[in-house]
Short mmCIF file of C-alpha atoms in Angstrom, two decimals:
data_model
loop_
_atom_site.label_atom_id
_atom_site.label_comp_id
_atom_site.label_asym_id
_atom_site.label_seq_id
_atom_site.Cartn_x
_atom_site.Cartn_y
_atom_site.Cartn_z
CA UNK A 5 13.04 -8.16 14.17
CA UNK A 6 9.54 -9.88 14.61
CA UNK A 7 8.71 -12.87 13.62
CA UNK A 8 5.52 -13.86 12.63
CA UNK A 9 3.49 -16.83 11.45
CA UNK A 10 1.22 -16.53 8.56
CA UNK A 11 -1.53 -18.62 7.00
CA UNK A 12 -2.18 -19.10 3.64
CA UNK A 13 -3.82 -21.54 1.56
CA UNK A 14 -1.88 -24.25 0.21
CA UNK A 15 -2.02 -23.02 -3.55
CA UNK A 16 -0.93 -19.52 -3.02
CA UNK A 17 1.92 -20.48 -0.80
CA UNK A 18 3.03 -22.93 -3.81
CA UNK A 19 2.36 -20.06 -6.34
CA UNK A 20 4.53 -17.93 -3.63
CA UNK A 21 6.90 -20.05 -3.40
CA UNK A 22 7.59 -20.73 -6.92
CA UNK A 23 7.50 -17.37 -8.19
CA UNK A 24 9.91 -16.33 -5.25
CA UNK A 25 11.86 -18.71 -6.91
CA UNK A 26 11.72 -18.06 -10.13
CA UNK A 27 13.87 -14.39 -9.44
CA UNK A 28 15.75 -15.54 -7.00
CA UNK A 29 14.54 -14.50 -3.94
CA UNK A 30 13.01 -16.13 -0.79
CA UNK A 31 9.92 -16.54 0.13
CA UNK A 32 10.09 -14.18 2.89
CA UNK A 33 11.79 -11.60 1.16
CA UNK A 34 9.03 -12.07 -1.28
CA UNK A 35 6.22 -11.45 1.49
CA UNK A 36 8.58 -8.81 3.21
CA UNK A 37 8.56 -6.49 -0.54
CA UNK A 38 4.50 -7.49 -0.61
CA UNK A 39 4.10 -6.27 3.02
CA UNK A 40 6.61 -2.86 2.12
CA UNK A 41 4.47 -2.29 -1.11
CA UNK A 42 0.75 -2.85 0.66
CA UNK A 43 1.82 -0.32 3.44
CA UNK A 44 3.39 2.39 0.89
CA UNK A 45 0.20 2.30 -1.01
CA UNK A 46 -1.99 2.73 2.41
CA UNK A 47 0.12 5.39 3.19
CA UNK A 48 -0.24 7.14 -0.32
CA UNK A 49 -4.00 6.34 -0.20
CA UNK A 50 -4.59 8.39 3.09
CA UNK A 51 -2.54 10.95 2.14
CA UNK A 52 -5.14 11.56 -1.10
CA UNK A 53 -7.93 10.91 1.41
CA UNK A 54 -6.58 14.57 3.13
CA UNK A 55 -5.80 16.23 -0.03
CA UNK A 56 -9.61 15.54 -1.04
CA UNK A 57 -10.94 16.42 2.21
CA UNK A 58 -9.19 19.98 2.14
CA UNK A 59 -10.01 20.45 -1.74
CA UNK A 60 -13.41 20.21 -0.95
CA UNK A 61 -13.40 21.90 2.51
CA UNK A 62 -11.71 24.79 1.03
CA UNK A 63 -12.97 25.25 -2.62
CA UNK A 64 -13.65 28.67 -2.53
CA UNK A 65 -10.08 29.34 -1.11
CA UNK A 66 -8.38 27.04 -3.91
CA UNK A 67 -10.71 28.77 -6.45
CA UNK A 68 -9.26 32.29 -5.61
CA UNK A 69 -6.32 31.28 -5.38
CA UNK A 70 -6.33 29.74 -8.82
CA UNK A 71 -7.48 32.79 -10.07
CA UNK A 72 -5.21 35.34 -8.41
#
């Protein structure tokens, strides 16, 4: 497992570490789900960034096929 230091201003890690609190998790578990979330919706972001590309590489081929 890696371990790794991270800065944040003073406020937000209080707000962090509060609302971590507040269900009854830890902090880094908090940052851990925030981390597992960010890189899900990266993931799901490129994957429309492909679907777009071939929709409007191959138009014509989606058209006919819609209309087959």
């Amino acid at each position: 497992m890696a371990t790794m230091t991270v800065r944040v201003p003073d406020e937000l890690g209080a707000t962090l570490r509060d609302e971590a609190e507040s269900v009854g998790i830890s902090v880094n578990q908090a940052v851990v789900t925030a981390i597992d979330e960010w890189l899900a919706r990266r993931a799901d972001e490129r994957a429309d960034d492909v679907f777009r590309t071939i929709a409007t590489e191959r138009a014509d081929l989606l058209h006919r096929l819609g209309t087959a």
